[in-house]
PDB file of C-alpha atoms in Angstrom:
ATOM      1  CA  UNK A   1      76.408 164.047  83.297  1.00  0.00           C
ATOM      2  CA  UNK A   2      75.098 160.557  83.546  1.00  0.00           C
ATOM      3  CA  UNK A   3      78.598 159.030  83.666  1.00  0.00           C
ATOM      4  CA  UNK A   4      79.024 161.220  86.632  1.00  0.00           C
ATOM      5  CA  UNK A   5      76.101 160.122  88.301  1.00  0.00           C
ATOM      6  CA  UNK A   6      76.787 156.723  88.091  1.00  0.00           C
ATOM      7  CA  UNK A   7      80.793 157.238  89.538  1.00  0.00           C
ATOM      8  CA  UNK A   8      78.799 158.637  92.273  1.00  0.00           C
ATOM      9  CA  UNK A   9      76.166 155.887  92.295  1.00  0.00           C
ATOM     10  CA  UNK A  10      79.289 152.985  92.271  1.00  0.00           C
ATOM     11  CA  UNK A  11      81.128 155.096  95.129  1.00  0.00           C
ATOM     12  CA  UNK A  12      78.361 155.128  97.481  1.00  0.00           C
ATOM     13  CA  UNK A  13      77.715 151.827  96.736  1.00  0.00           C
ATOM     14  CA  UNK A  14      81.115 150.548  98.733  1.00  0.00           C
ATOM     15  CA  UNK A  15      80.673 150.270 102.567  1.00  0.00           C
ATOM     16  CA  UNK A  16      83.658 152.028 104.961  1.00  0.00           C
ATOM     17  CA  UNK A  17      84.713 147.717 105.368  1.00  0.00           C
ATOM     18  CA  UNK A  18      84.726 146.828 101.261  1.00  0.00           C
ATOM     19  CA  UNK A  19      87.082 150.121 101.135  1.00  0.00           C
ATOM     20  CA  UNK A  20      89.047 148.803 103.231  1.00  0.00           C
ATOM     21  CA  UNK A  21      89.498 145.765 102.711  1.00  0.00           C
ATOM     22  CA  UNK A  22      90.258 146.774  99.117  1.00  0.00           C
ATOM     23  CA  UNK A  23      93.029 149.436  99.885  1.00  0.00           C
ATOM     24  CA  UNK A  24      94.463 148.185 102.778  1.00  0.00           C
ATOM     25  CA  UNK A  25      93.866 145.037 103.527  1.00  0.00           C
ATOM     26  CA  UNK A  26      94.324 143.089 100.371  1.00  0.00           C
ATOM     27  CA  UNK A  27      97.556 144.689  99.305  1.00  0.00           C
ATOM     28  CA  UNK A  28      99.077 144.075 102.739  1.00  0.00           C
ATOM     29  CA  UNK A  29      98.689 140.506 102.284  1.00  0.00           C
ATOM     30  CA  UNK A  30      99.982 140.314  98.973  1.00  0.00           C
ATOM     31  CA  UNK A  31     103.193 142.374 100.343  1.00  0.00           C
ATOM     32  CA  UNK A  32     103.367 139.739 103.460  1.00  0.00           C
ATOM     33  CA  UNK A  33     103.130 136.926 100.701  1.00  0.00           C
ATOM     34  CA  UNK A  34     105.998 138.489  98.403  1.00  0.00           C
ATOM     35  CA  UNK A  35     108.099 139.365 101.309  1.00  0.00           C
ATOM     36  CA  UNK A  36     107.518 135.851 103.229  1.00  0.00           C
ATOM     37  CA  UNK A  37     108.237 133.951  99.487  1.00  0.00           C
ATOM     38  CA  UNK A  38     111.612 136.611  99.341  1.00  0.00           C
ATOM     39  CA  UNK A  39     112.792 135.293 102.468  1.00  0.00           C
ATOM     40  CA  UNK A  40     111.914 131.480 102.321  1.00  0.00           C
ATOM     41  CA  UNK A  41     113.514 131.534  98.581  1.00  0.00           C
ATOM     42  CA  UNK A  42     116.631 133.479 100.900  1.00  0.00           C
ATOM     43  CA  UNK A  43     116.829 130.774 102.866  1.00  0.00           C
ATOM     44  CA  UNK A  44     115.436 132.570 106.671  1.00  0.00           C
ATOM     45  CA  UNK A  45     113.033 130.779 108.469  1.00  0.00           C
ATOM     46  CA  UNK A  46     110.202 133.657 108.793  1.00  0.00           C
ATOM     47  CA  UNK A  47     109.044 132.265 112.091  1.00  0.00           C
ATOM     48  CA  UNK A  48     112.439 131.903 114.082  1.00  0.00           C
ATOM     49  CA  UNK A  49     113.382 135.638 113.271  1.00  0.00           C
ATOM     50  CA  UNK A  50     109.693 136.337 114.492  1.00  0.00           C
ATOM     51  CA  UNK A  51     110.010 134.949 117.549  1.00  0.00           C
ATOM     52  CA  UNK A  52     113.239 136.471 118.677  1.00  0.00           C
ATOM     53  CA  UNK A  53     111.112 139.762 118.303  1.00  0.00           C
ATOM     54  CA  UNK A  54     108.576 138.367 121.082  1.00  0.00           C
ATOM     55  CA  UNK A  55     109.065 138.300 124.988  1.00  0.00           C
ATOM     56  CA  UNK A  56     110.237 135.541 126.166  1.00  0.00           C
ATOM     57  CA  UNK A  57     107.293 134.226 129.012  1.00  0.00           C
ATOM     58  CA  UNK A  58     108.994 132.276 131.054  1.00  0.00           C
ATOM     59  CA  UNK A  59     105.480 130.974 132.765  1.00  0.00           C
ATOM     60  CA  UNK A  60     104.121 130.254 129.680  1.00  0.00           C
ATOM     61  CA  UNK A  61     106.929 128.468 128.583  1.00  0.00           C
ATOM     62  CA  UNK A  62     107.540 126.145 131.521  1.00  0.00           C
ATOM     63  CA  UNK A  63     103.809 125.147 131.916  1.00  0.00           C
ATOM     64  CA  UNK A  64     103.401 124.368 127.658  1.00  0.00           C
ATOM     65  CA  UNK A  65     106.201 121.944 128.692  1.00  0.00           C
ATOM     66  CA  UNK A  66     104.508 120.560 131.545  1.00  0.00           C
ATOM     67  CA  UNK A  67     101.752 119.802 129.507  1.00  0.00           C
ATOM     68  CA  UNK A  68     104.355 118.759 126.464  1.00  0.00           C
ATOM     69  CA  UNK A  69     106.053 115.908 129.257  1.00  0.00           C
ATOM     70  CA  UNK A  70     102.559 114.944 130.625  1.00  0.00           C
ATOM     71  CA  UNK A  71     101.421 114.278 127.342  1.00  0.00           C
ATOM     72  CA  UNK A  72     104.836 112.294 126.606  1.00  0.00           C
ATOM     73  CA  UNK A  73     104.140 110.914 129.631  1.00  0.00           C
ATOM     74  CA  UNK A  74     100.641 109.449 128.877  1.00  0.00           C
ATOM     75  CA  UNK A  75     101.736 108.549 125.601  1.00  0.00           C
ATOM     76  CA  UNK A  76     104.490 106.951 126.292  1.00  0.00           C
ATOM     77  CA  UNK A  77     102.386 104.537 128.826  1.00  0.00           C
ATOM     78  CA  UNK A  78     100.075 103.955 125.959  1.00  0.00           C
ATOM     79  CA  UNK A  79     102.978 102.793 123.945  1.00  0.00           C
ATOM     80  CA  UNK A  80     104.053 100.121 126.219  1.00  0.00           C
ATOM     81  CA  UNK A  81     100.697  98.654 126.715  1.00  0.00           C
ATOM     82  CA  UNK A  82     100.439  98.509 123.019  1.00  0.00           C
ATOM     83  CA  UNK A  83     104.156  97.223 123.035  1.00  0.00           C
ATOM     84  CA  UNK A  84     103.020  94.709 125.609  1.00  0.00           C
ATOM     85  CA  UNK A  85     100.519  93.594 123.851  1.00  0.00           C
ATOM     86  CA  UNK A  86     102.316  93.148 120.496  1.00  0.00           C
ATOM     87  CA  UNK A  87     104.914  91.568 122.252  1.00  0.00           C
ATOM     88  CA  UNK A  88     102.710  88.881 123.571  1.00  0.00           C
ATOM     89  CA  UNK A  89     101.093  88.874 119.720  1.00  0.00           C
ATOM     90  CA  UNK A  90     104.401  88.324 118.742  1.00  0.00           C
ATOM     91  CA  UNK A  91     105.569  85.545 121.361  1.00  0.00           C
ATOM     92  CA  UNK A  92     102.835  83.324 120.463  1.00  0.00           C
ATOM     93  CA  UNK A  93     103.100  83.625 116.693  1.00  0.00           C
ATOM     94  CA  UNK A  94     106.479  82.686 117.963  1.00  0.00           C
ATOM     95  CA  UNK A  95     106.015  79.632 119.860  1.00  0.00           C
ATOM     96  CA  UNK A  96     103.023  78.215 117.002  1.00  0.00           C
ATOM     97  CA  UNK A  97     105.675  78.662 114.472  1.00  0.00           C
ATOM     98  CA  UNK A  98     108.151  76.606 117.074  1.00  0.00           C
ATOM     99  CA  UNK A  99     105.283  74.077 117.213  1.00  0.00           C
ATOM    100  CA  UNK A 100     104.941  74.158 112.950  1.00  0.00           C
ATOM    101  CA  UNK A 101     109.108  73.698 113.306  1.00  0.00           C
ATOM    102  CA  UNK A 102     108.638  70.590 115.345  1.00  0.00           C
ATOM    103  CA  UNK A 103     106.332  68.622 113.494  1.00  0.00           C
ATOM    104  CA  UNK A 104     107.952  69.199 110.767  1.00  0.00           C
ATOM    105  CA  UNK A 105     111.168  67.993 111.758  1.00  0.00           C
ATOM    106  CA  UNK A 106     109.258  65.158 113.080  1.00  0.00           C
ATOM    107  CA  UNK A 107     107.690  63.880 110.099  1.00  0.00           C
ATOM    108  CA  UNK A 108     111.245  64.716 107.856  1.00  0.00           C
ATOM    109  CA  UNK A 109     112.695  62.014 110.418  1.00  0.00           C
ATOM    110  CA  UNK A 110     110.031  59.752 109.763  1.00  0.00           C
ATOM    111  CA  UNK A 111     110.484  60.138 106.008  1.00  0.00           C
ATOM    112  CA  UNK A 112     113.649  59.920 106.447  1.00  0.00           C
ATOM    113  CA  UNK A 113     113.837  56.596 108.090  1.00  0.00           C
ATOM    114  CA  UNK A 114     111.116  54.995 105.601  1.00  0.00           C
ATOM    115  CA  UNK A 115     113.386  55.945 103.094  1.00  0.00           C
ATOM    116  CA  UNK A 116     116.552  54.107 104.636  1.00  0.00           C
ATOM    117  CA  UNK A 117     114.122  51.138 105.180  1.00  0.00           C
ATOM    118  CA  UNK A 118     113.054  51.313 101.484  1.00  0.00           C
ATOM    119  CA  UNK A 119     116.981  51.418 100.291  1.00  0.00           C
ATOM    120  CA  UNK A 120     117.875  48.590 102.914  1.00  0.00           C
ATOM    121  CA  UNK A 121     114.951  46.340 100.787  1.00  0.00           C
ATOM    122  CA  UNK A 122     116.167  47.499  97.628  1.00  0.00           C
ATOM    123  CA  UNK A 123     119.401  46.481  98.597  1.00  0.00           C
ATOM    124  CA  UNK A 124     118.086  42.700 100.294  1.00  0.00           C
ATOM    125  CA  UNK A 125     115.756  42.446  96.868  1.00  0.00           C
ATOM    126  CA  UNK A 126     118.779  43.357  94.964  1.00  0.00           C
ATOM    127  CA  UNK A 127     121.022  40.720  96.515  1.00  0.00           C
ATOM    128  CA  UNK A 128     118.522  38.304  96.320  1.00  0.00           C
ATOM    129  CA  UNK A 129     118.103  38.782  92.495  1.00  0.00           C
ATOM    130  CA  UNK A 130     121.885  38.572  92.141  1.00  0.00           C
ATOM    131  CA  UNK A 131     121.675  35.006  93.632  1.00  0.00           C
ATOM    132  CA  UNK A 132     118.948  34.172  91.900  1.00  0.00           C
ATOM    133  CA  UNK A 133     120.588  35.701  88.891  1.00  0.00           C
ATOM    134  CA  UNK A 134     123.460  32.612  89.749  1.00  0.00           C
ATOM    135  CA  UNK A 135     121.197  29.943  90.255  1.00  0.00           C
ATOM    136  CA  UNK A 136     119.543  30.692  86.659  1.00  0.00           C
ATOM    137  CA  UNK A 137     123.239  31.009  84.695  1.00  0.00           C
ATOM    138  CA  UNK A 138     123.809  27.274  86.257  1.00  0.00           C
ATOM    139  CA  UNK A 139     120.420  25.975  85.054  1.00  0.00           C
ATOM    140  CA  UNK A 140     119.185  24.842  81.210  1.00  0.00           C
ATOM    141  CA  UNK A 141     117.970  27.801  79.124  1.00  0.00           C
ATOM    142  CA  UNK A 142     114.688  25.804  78.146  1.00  0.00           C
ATOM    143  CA  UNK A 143     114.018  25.207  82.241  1.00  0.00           C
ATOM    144  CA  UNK A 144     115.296  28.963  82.908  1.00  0.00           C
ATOM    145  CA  UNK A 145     112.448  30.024  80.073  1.00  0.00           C
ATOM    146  CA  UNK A 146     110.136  27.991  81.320  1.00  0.00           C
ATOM    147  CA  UNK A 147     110.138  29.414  84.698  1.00  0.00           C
ATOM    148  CA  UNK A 148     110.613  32.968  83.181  1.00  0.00           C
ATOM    149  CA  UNK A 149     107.294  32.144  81.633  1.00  0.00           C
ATOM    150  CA  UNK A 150     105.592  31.628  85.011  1.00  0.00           C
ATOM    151  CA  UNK A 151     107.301  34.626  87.023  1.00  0.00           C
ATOM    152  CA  UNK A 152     105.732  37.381  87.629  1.00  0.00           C
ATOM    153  CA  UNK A 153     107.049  40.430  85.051  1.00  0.00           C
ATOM    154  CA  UNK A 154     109.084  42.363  87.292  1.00  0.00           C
ATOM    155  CA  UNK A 155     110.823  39.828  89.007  1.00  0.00           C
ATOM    156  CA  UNK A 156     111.790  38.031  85.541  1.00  0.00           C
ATOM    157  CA  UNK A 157     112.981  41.555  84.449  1.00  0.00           C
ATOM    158  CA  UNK A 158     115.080  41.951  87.798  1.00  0.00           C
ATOM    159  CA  UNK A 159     116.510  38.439  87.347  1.00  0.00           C
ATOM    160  CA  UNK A 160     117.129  38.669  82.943  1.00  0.00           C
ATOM    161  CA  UNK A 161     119.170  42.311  83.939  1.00  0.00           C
ATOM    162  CA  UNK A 162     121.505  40.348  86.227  1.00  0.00           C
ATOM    163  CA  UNK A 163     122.199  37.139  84.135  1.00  0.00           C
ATOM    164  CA  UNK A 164     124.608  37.718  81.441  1.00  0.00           C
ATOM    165  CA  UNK A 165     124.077  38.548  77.777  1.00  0.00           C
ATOM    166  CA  UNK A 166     124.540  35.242  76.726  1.00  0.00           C
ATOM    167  CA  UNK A 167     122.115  33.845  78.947  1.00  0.00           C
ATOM    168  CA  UNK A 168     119.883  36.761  78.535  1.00  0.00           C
ATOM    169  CA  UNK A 169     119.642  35.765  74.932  1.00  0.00           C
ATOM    170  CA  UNK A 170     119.651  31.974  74.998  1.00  0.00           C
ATOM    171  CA  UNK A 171     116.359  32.657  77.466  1.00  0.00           C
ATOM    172  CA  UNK A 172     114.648  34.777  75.098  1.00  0.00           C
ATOM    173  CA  UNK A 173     115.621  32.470  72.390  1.00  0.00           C
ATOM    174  CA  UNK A 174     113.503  30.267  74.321  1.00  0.00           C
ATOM    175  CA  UNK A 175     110.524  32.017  74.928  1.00  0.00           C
ATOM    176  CA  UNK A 176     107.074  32.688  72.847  1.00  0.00           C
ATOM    177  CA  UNK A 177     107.673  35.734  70.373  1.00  0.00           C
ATOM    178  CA  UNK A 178     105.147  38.285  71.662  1.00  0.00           C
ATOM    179  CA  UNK A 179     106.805  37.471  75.490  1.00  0.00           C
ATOM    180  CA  UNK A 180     110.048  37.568  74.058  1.00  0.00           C
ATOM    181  CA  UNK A 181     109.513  40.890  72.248  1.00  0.00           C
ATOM    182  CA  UNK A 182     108.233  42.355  75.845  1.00  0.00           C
ATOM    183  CA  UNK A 183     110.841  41.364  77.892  1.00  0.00           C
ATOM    184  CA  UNK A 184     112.783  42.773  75.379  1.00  0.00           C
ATOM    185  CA  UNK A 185     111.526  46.033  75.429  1.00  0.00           C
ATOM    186  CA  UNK A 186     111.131  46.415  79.507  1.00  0.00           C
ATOM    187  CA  UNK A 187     115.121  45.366  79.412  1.00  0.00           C
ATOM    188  CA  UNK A 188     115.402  48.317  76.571  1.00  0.00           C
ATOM    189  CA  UNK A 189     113.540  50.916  78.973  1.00  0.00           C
ATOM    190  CA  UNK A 190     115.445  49.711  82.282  1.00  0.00           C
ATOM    191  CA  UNK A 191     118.904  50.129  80.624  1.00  0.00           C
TER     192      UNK A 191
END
């Protein structure tokens, strides 16, 4: 008796919308869901073969595109402004990178031509050693180290690389051990 009283008690306890809801409603969903999954895995779009069912409103249909080309419309004229304006963005990034282009050409030229003016000295110093170079093979190797002694390092170097082995090592011969042994070993690192 009291399990019948409380069936009764959890009957009257569900409104008319829970019972519905419960019954009705929440098995015809998941029907719809099985069927709709069915079809998809089928390969039918659900909503074409849905709308083939519906009247076709021709009113409706010609003022949604109305709207759908206004829109378009407005759209599209927000486009080019913000086409414009990138365009413009992209000009001048354009013409500063034209600028960057320039000055950089500018300043390769100049390099350029300081280095040709560098090679045409190397060339003159070069030539100049080479006669020098001459006028030492003709002299005395005691004079010759004598005025080794006196020249600056680097020119002596330049001048003892062009002179001939011989005379290379008649001057050194000549000179004071320690200057001897360094000349000797700036000729070793040149070659």
């Amino acid at each position: 008796m009291k399990k019948e009283k409380q069936t009764e008690e959890v009957e009257e306890k569900y409104t008319f919308l829970q019972k519905l809801l419960y019954l009705f409603i929440i098995p015809l969903l998941f029907t719809l869901v099985i069927v709709l999954g069915y079809l998809t895995y089928e390969g039918k779009n659900v909503f074409e073969v849905a709308q083939s069912f519906l009247p076709a409103n021709e009113e409706m249909i010609t003022n949604e595109e109305k709207k759908e080309e206004e829109d378009e419309a407005s759209s599209s004229k927000q486009n080019e402004s913000t086409n414009s304006q990138e365009i413009i963005l992209l000009e001048r990034q354009v013409s500063e990178k034209e600028r960057e282009i320039t000055k950089l050409v500018a300043s390769l030229e100049e390099a350029n031509s300081k280095i040709e003016d560098l090679e045409k000295q190397q060339q003159e110093i070069k030539s100049s050693t080479k006669e020098l170079a001459k006028l030492y093979e003709g002299m005395s190797t005691k004079k010759a180290a004598q005025i080794m002694m006196e020249l600056d390092e680097e020119m002596a170097l330049l001048i003892l690389n062009e002179l001939s082995t011989s005379k290379t090592a008649s001057i050194l011969g000549q000179l004071e051990p320690e200057q001897a042994a360094r000349f000797t070993e700036l000729l070793a690192d040149n070659e």
